[in-house]
Amino acid sequence: MRFVRKRTNKFKLYSDYLYILLTIILLCYYGKDNLYLANGAGGNGWKIGNPQVNPISAIPTRSLLELQKQALMLVNRDRQLNGLSPLVEDPLIALTAQKHALDMARQNFYGHVNPQGQNPSDRYRANGGIGGVGENINILQNSPGISPSYGLVEKFQRSWMYSSGHRQNLLNPNYTKFGFGIVANPITGEAYAVQNFQ
């Protein structure tokens, strides 16, 4: 009886250790994006910078102004890493980006052309701009409780950098100005982000 009892306790101890070890492995593998340890190495002919957030700074809700500064910093991180000049924020381009993010959330659509038929350059000119703008958009769905945070901006930037068409906008040497907009709805679990370039 004592032998069986010791063996059972020893087996339970090993199974507890195995459970803890598997939990750590799964958290590291599946949670690596939420731990902000790395953004990967980039690809053939382009690089992406290291995350600028950590698990603590990534979570709190931030103001639009804070998120716009973070977005510009991340864009310039990746541009400079790829040998390009940094962009400067343009208030009118930022307004155009923010209005489009709000518009997509309010009208429940996702696209570069809104239901009224306006493309990014049309919207920029409607706000008083001259010329055209390039645009990247992104949506995150099925994330109840989501809030506008540094972590969300980092995820969007990484997603755009790993998408060939979006990366072309981000690393376009002709662009000098930038604007960013973001809207997150914790009830619907959706977040929309917009980058505009000129």
Short mmCIF file of C-alpha atoms in Angstrom, two decimals:
data_model
loop_
_atom_site.label_atom_id
_atom_site.label_comp_id
_atom_site.label_asym_id
_atom_site.label_seq_id
_atom_site.Cartn_x
_atom_site.Cartn_y
_atom_site.Cartn_z
CA MET A 1 0.00 0.00 0.00
CA ARG A 2 2.78 2.45 0.84
CA PHE A 3 4.55 1.64 -2.41
CA VAL A 4 1.45 2.42 -4.46
CA ARG A 5 0.87 5.62 -2.55
CA LYS A 6 4.44 6.85 -3.15
CA ARG A 7 4.23 5.95 -6.80
CA THR A 8 0.95 7.81 -7.15
CA ASN A 9 2.41 10.92 -5.50
CA LYS A 10 5.52 10.70 -7.66
CA PHE A 11 3.38 10.26 -10.79
CA LYS A 12 1.23 13.24 -9.80
CA LEU A 13 4.34 15.34 -9.26
CA TYR A 14 5.67 14.43 -12.73
CA SER A 15 2.31 15.07 -14.36
CA ASP A 16 2.13 18.49 -12.66
CA TYR A 17 5.58 19.37 -13.98
CA LEU A 18 4.65 18.14 -17.45
CA TYR A 19 1.45 20.22 -17.37
CA ILE A 20 3.38 23.35 -16.35
CA LEU A 21 6.03 22.74 -19.01
CA LEU A 22 3.44 22.23 -21.77
CA THR A 23 1.57 25.34 -20.64
CA ILE A 24 4.76 27.43 -20.86
CA ILE A 25 5.57 26.03 -24.31
CA LEU A 26 2.05 26.75 -25.59
CA LEU A 27 2.06 30.25 -24.14
CA CYS A 28 5.41 31.02 -25.73
CA TYR A 29 4.37 29.59 -29.10
CA TYR A 30 0.80 30.83 -29.39
CA GLY A 31 1.25 33.90 -27.22
CA LYS A 32 4.43 35.16 -28.89
CA ASP A 33 2.50 37.86 -30.76
CA ASN A 34 0.98 39.07 -27.50
CA LEU A 35 4.33 39.02 -25.72
CA TYR A 36 5.82 41.37 -28.35
CA LEU A 37 9.15 39.55 -28.36
CA ALA A 38 9.90 39.93 -32.07
CA ASN A 39 8.35 40.92 -35.39
CA GLY A 40 10.30 38.36 -37.40
CA ALA A 41 13.16 38.96 -39.78
CA GLY A 42 11.25 40.56 -42.64
CA GLY A 43 11.66 39.15 -46.11
CA ASN A 44 13.70 39.15 -49.29
CA GLY A 45 15.01 42.68 -49.69
CA TRP A 46 13.20 44.27 -46.74
CA LYS A 47 13.43 44.37 -42.94
CA ILE A 48 11.06 45.03 -40.05
CA GLY A 49 12.08 46.55 -36.73
CA ASN A 50 11.70 45.10 -33.27
CA PRO A 51 8.49 45.74 -31.33
CA GLN A 52 8.46 49.03 -29.46
CA VAL A 53 6.03 47.77 -26.81
CA ASN A 54 6.09 45.13 -24.11
CA PRO A 55 3.22 43.12 -22.59
CA ILE A 56 2.64 45.86 -19.98
CA SER A 57 2.78 48.98 -22.18
CA ALA A 58 0.81 47.26 -24.97
CA ILE A 59 -2.47 46.88 -23.09
CA PRO A 60 -3.71 50.24 -21.71
CA THR A 61 -6.15 52.29 -23.76
CA ARG A 62 -4.41 55.30 -25.31
CA SER A 63 -5.61 58.60 -26.73
CA LEU A 64 -5.81 59.15 -30.48
CA LEU A 65 -2.88 61.57 -30.30
CA GLU A 66 -0.72 58.98 -28.49
CA LEU A 67 -1.64 56.31 -31.04
CA GLN A 68 -0.90 58.61 -33.96
CA LYS A 69 2.56 59.35 -32.54
CA GLN A 70 3.16 55.63 -32.00
CA ALA A 71 2.05 54.81 -35.55
CA LEU A 72 4.40 57.43 -37.02
CA MET A 73 7.26 56.12 -34.89
CA LEU A 74 6.67 52.55 -36.12
CA VAL A 75 6.42 53.61 -39.76
CA ASN A 76 9.67 55.55 -39.46
CA ARG A 77 11.34 52.67 -37.61
CA ASP A 78 10.69 50.43 -40.60
CA ARG A 79 11.45 53.05 -43.24
CA GLN A 80 14.80 53.96 -41.70
CA LEU A 81 15.70 50.28 -41.25
CA ASN A 82 15.18 49.96 -45.00
CA GLY A 83 17.32 53.00 -45.84
CA LEU A 84 14.47 55.47 -46.40
CA SER A 85 13.85 58.96 -45.06
CA PRO A 86 11.37 59.34 -42.19
CA LEU A 87 7.89 60.69 -42.82
CA VAL A 88 6.36 63.67 -41.01
CA GLU A 89 2.83 63.77 -39.70
CA ASP A 90 0.45 65.94 -41.66
CA PRO A 91 -2.68 67.06 -39.73
CA LEU A 92 -4.95 67.04 -42.80
CA ILE A 93 -3.78 63.58 -43.88
CA ALA A 94 -4.29 62.36 -40.28
CA LEU A 95 -7.80 63.85 -40.27
CA THR A 96 -8.60 62.06 -43.53
CA ALA A 97 -7.34 58.75 -42.13
CA GLN A 98 -9.28 59.12 -38.87
CA LYS A 99 -12.50 60.07 -40.64
CA HIS A 100 -12.22 57.00 -42.87
CA ALA A 101 -11.65 54.69 -39.88
CA LEU A 102 -14.74 56.19 -38.20
CA ASP A 103 -16.72 55.94 -41.43
CA MET A 104 -15.93 52.23 -41.86
CA ALA A 105 -16.96 51.53 -38.26
CA ARG A 106 -20.19 53.56 -38.47
CA GLN A 107 -21.30 52.32 -41.89
CA ASN A 108 -20.10 48.77 -41.24
CA PHE A 109 -17.96 48.38 -44.38
CA TYR A 110 -14.33 47.68 -45.09
CA GLY A 111 -12.73 49.11 -48.19
CA HIS A 112 -10.75 51.88 -49.83
CA VAL A 113 -13.88 53.19 -51.53
CA ASN A 114 -16.71 54.23 -49.20
CA PRO A 115 -20.42 53.58 -49.90
CA GLN A 116 -20.65 57.11 -51.35
CA GLY A 117 -18.07 56.16 -53.98
CA GLN A 118 -15.18 58.25 -52.61
CA ASN A 119 -11.65 56.84 -52.87
CA PRO A 120 -8.78 57.93 -50.56
CA SER A 121 -7.79 60.90 -52.75
CA ASP A 122 -11.43 62.04 -53.07
CA ARG A 123 -11.76 62.03 -49.28
CA TYR A 124 -8.47 63.93 -48.86
CA ARG A 125 -9.54 66.61 -51.35
CA ALA A 126 -12.98 66.83 -49.68
CA ASN A 127 -11.12 67.74 -46.46
CA GLY A 128 -9.28 70.56 -48.26
CA GLY A 129 -6.20 68.68 -49.45
CA ILE A 130 -4.48 69.07 -52.79
CA GLY A 131 -3.40 66.06 -54.85
CA GLY A 132 -3.81 62.42 -53.93
CA VAL A 133 -2.90 60.04 -51.12
CA GLY A 134 -1.91 56.41 -50.83
CA GLU A 135 -3.76 54.30 -48.29
CA ASN A 136 -3.41 51.18 -46.16
CA ILE A 137 -6.41 49.88 -44.23
CA ASN A 138 -6.76 47.03 -41.78
CA ILE A 139 -9.48 45.44 -39.69
CA LEU A 140 -9.37 43.25 -36.60
CA GLN A 141 -12.53 41.28 -35.86
CA ASN A 142 -13.84 38.90 -33.23
CA SER A 143 -11.95 40.55 -30.36
CA PRO A 144 -14.52 41.51 -27.71
CA GLY A 145 -13.20 44.05 -25.23
CA ILE A 146 -10.61 45.42 -27.66
CA SER A 147 -9.38 48.94 -27.01
CA PRO A 148 -7.17 51.36 -28.94
CA SER A 149 -3.71 50.56 -27.58
CA TYR A 150 -0.03 50.59 -28.49
CA GLY A 151 -0.20 46.81 -28.87
CA LEU A 152 -2.97 47.12 -31.44
CA VAL A 153 -0.99 49.68 -33.46
CA GLU A 154 2.06 47.38 -33.35
CA LYS A 155 -0.03 44.45 -34.63
CA PHE A 156 -1.44 46.51 -37.49
CA GLN A 157 2.03 47.76 -38.49
CA ARG A 158 3.43 44.22 -38.49
CA SER A 159 0.50 43.02 -40.58
CA TRP A 160 1.00 45.78 -43.15
CA MET A 161 4.74 45.13 -43.36
CA TYR A 162 4.17 41.44 -44.12
CA SER A 163 1.71 42.29 -46.91
CA SER A 164 3.43 43.10 -50.20
CA GLY A 165 0.99 45.77 -51.41
CA HIS A 166 0.80 47.54 -48.06
CA ARG A 167 4.57 47.38 -47.65
CA GLN A 168 4.97 49.13 -51.02
CA ASN A 169 3.12 52.13 -49.56
CA LEU A 170 5.09 52.03 -46.32
CA LEU A 171 8.44 51.85 -48.10
CA ASN A 172 7.63 54.18 -51.00
CA PRO A 173 10.63 56.57 -51.27
CA ASN A 174 8.45 59.29 -52.84
CA TYR A 175 6.22 59.72 -49.80
CA THR A 176 7.14 62.40 -47.26
CA LYS A 177 3.91 62.87 -45.24
CA PHE A 178 1.80 60.54 -43.13
CA GLY A 179 -1.49 60.35 -41.26
CA PHE A 180 -3.01 57.63 -39.09
CA GLY A 181 -6.53 56.89 -37.90
CA ILE A 182 -7.90 54.16 -35.65
CA VAL A 183 -11.24 53.17 -34.12
CA ALA A 184 -11.88 50.23 -31.78
CA ASN A 185 -15.27 49.06 -30.54
CA PRO A 186 -15.06 46.75 -27.50
CA ILE A 187 -18.72 45.73 -27.87
CA THR A 188 -18.53 44.55 -31.51
CA GLY A 189 -14.91 43.42 -31.07
CA GLU A 190 -13.83 45.28 -34.22
CA ALA A 191 -11.00 47.71 -34.81
CA TYR A 192 -10.30 49.66 -38.00
CA ALA A 193 -6.99 51.34 -38.80
CA VAL A 194 -6.01 53.59 -41.68
CA GLN A 195 -2.63 54.87 -42.87
CA ASN A 196 -2.55 57.63 -45.49
CA PHE A 197 0.60 58.76 -47.31
CA GLN A 198 1.58 61.61 -49.60
#
